[in-house]
PDB file of C-alpha atoms in Angstrom:
ATOM      1  CA  GLN A1134      41.258  -9.445  71.181  1.00 87.00           C
ATOM      2  CA  VAL A1135      41.956  -7.265  68.136  1.00 92.00           C
ATOM      3  CA  ASN A1136      41.928  -3.477  68.099  1.00 95.00           C
ATOM      4  CA  LEU A1137      41.238  -1.689  64.842  1.00 96.00           C
ATOM      5  CA  VAL A1138      41.869   1.981  64.167  1.00 95.00           C
ATOM      6  CA  GLU A1139      40.729   3.555  60.913  1.00 96.00           C
ATOM      7  CA  SER A1140      42.072   6.715  59.336  1.00 95.00           C
ATOM      8  CA  GLY A1141      41.962   8.532  56.035  1.00 97.00           C
ATOM      9  CA  GLY A1142      38.363   9.662  55.825  1.00 95.00           C
ATOM     10  CA  GLY A1143      37.364  13.184  54.921  1.00 97.00           C
ATOM     11  CA  LEU A1144      35.587  15.448  52.481  1.00 98.00           C
ATOM     12  CA  VAL A1145      36.251  15.078  48.768  1.00 98.00           C
ATOM     13  CA  GLN A1146      34.573  16.247  45.591  1.00 98.00           C
ATOM     14  CA  ALA A1147      32.875  13.805  43.276  1.00 98.00           C
ATOM     15  CA  GLY A1148      35.410  12.124  41.040  1.00 98.00           C
ATOM     16  CA  GLY A1149      38.136  12.396  43.634  1.00 98.00           C
ATOM     17  CA  SER A1150      40.009   9.750  45.580  1.00 98.00           C
ATOM     18  CA  LEU A1151      40.657   8.782  49.173  1.00 98.00           C
ATOM     19  CA  ARG A1152      42.628   6.001  50.793  1.00 98.00           C
ATOM     20  CA  LEU A1153      41.405   4.546  54.051  1.00 98.00           C
ATOM     21  CA  SER A1154      43.740   2.707  56.390  1.00 98.00           C
ATOM     22  CA  CYS A1155      42.953   0.293  59.179  1.00 97.00           C
ATOM     23  CA  ALA A1156      45.714  -0.569  61.619  1.00 96.00           C
ATOM     24  CA  ALA A1157      45.264  -3.731  63.645  1.00 94.00           C
ATOM     25  CA  SER A1158      46.848  -4.553  66.964  1.00 89.00           C
ATOM     26  CA  GLY A1159      46.516  -7.402  69.400  1.00 87.00           C
ATOM     27  CA  ARG A1160      45.975 -10.794  67.772  1.00 80.00           C
ATOM     28  CA  ALA A1161      46.474  -9.308  64.317  1.00 77.00           C
ATOM     29  CA  SER A1162      48.413 -12.338  63.104  1.00 81.00           C
ATOM     30  CA  SER A1163      45.341 -14.510  63.757  1.00 85.00           C
ATOM     31  CA  ILE A1164      43.045 -12.505  61.496  1.00 87.00           C
ATOM     32  CA  THR A1165      41.473 -14.743  58.864  1.00 88.00           C
ATOM     33  CA  ARG A1166      39.196 -12.241  57.248  1.00 93.00           C
ATOM     34  CA  VAL A1167      39.402  -8.456  57.007  1.00 95.00           C
ATOM     35  CA  GLY A1168      37.388  -5.867  55.224  1.00 96.00           C
ATOM     36  CA  TRP A1169      35.395  -2.685  55.065  1.00 98.00           C
ATOM     37  CA  TYR A1170      31.726  -1.973  55.602  1.00 98.00           C
ATOM     38  CA  ARG A1171      29.898   1.326  55.347  1.00 98.00           C
ATOM     39  CA  GLN A1172      26.742   2.807  56.747  1.00 98.00           C
ATOM     40  CA  ALA A1173      24.927   5.838  55.415  1.00 96.00           C
ATOM     41  CA  PRO A1174      22.282   7.657  57.492  1.00 91.00           C
ATOM     42  CA  GLY A1175      19.053   5.685  57.518  1.00 93.00           C
ATOM     43  CA  ASN A1176      20.646   2.678  55.845  1.00 94.00           C
ATOM     44  CA  GLN A1177      21.887  -0.651  57.070  1.00 96.00           C
ATOM     45  CA  ARG A1178      25.574  -1.370  57.280  1.00 96.00           C
ATOM     46  CA  GLU A1179      26.713  -2.926  54.025  1.00 97.00           C
ATOM     47  CA  LEU A1180      29.797  -4.764  52.836  1.00 97.00           C
ATOM     48  CA  VAL A1181      32.121  -2.715  50.666  1.00 98.00           C
ATOM     49  CA  ALA A1182      35.086  -5.038  50.216  1.00 98.00           C
ATOM     50  CA  ARG A1183      36.835  -7.850  52.024  1.00 97.00           C
ATOM     51  CA  ILE A1184      39.802 -10.169  51.859  1.00 95.00           C
ATOM     52  CA  ILE A1185      39.063 -13.744  52.817  1.00 90.00           C
ATOM     53  CA  ASN A1186      41.163 -16.868  53.259  1.00 76.00           C
ATOM     54  CA  GLY A1187      43.765 -17.304  50.550  1.00 73.00           C
ATOM     55  CA  GLY A1188      43.740 -13.664  49.642  1.00 86.00           C
ATOM     56  CA  ASN A1189      40.542 -13.733  47.619  1.00 93.00           C
ATOM     57  CA  THR A1190      38.678 -10.453  47.475  1.00 96.00           C
ATOM     58  CA  ASN A1191      34.990  -9.625  47.316  1.00 95.00           C
ATOM     59  CA  TYR A1192      33.497  -6.274  46.363  1.00 97.00           C
ATOM     60  CA  ALA A1193      30.059  -4.771  46.420  1.00 97.00           C
ATOM     61  CA  GLU A1194      28.770  -4.345  42.888  1.00 97.00           C
ATOM     62  CA  SER A1195      28.462  -0.607  43.416  1.00 97.00           C
ATOM     63  CA  VAL A1196      32.210  -0.180  44.028  1.00 98.00           C
ATOM     64  CA  LYS A1197      33.745  -2.701  41.643  1.00 96.00           C
ATOM     65  CA  ALA A1198      36.372  -1.173  39.353  1.00 95.00           C
ATOM     66  CA  ARG A1199      36.511   1.922  41.571  1.00 98.00           C
ATOM     67  CA  PHE A1200      37.666   0.619  44.958  1.00 98.00           C
ATOM     68  CA  THR A1201      40.605  -1.644  45.751  1.00 98.00           C
ATOM     69  CA  ILE A1202      41.227  -3.429  49.028  1.00 98.00           C
ATOM     70  CA  SER A1203      44.727  -4.492  49.977  1.00 96.00           C
ATOM     71  CA  ARG A1204      46.555  -5.784  53.020  1.00 94.00           C
ATOM     72  CA  ASP A1205      50.078  -5.263  54.292  1.00 93.00           C
ATOM     73  CA  ASN A1206      50.731  -8.104  56.704  1.00 90.00           C
ATOM     74  CA  ALA A1207      54.073  -6.674  57.809  1.00 92.00           C
ATOM     75  CA  LYS A1208      52.314  -3.535  59.002  1.00 93.00           C
ATOM     76  CA  ASN A1209      49.097  -5.269  60.133  1.00 92.00           C
ATOM     77  CA  THR A1210      47.237  -2.749  58.047  1.00 95.00           C
ATOM     78  CA  VAL A1211      44.456  -3.018  55.497  1.00 96.00           C
ATOM     79  CA  TYR A1212      43.754  -0.307  52.963  1.00 98.00           C
ATOM     80  CA  LEU A1213      40.820   0.742  50.871  1.00 98.00           C
ATOM     81  CA  GLN A1214      41.746   2.819  47.853  1.00 98.00           C
ATOM     82  CA  MET A1215      38.659   4.629  46.643  1.00 98.00           C
ATOM     83  CA  ASN A1216      38.702   6.265  43.219  1.00 98.00           C
ATOM     84  CA  SER A1217      36.041   7.999  41.145  1.00 98.00           C
ATOM     85  CA  LEU A1218      34.083   8.725  44.287  1.00 98.00           C
ATOM     86  CA  LYS A1219      30.383   9.495  44.008  1.00 98.00           C
ATOM     87  CA  PRO A1220      28.031  11.326  46.389  1.00 97.00           C
ATOM     88  CA  GLU A1221      26.327   8.001  47.088  1.00 96.00           C
ATOM     89  CA  ASP A1222      29.615   6.730  48.566  1.00 98.00           C
ATOM     90  CA  THR A1223      29.078   9.120  51.466  1.00 98.00           C
ATOM     91  CA  ALA A1224      28.944   7.068  54.665  1.00 98.00           C
ATOM     92  CA  VAL A1225      30.798   6.080  57.777  1.00 98.00           C
ATOM     93  CA  TYR A1226      33.296   3.404  56.806  1.00 98.00           C
ATOM     94  CA  PHE A1227      34.098   0.664  59.298  1.00 98.00           C
ATOM     95  CA  CYS A1228      36.975  -1.743  59.277  1.00 97.00           C
ATOM     96  CA  TYR A1229      36.349  -5.245  60.555  1.00 95.00           C
ATOM     97  CA  ALA A1230      38.410  -8.321  61.202  1.00 95.00           C
ATOM     98  CA  ARG A1231      37.578 -11.897  62.040  1.00 92.00           C
ATOM     99  CA  VAL A1232      39.556 -14.079  64.419  1.00 90.00           C
ATOM    100  CA  SER A1233      38.174 -17.603  64.762  1.00 87.00           C
ATOM    101  CA  LEU A1234      34.424 -16.942  65.075  1.00 86.00           C
ATOM    102  CA  ALA A1235      34.701 -13.460  66.582  1.00 92.00           C
ATOM    103  CA  ASP A1236      34.283 -10.246  64.595  1.00 93.00           C
ATOM    104  CA  TYR A1237      35.970  -7.017  65.642  1.00 95.00           C
ATOM    105  CA  TRP A1238      35.111  -3.513  64.475  1.00 97.00           C
ATOM    106  CA  GLY A1239      36.843  -0.183  64.308  1.00 96.00           C
ATOM    107  CA  GLN A1240      35.221   3.052  65.414  1.00 96.00           C
ATOM    108  CA  GLY A1241      34.519   4.191  61.860  1.00 96.00           C
ATOM    109  CA  THR A1242      35.712   7.057  59.701  1.00 97.00           C
ATOM    110  CA  GLN A1243      33.469   9.506  57.878  1.00 98.00           C
ATOM    111  CA  VAL A1244      33.709   9.822  54.112  1.00 98.00           C
ATOM    112  CA  THR A1245      31.764  12.653  52.537  1.00 98.00           C
ATOM    113  CA  VAL A1246      31.618  13.134  48.781  1.00 98.00           C
ATOM    114  CA  SER A1247      30.245  16.444  47.553  1.00 97.00           C
ATOM    115  CA  SER A1248      28.592  16.850  44.183  1.00 93.00           C
TER     116      SER A1248
END
């Protein structure tokens, strides 16, 4: 079992920045994959960024060069630094982690970007 708690969401103007954090507890040391998804009203949940085995990162095309995912293993925390935010980045952002074949999700944090 892994528990994930996100923080750092909020309201920001277009062009601004936010940093999301996701603190993991439980079997955090067994996490093999960790990342962020987002879901806007009326849309499906979509991958934003993830760190997979070996530390490789994947990003959605829409956030490349603006968002950076990182992981602090000592703190069992993953971050999403979001720069140059756009109104279309408005969504609920969810942290997820994979242990073996099981996926775990946080409760989500709202990010709202005003124009």
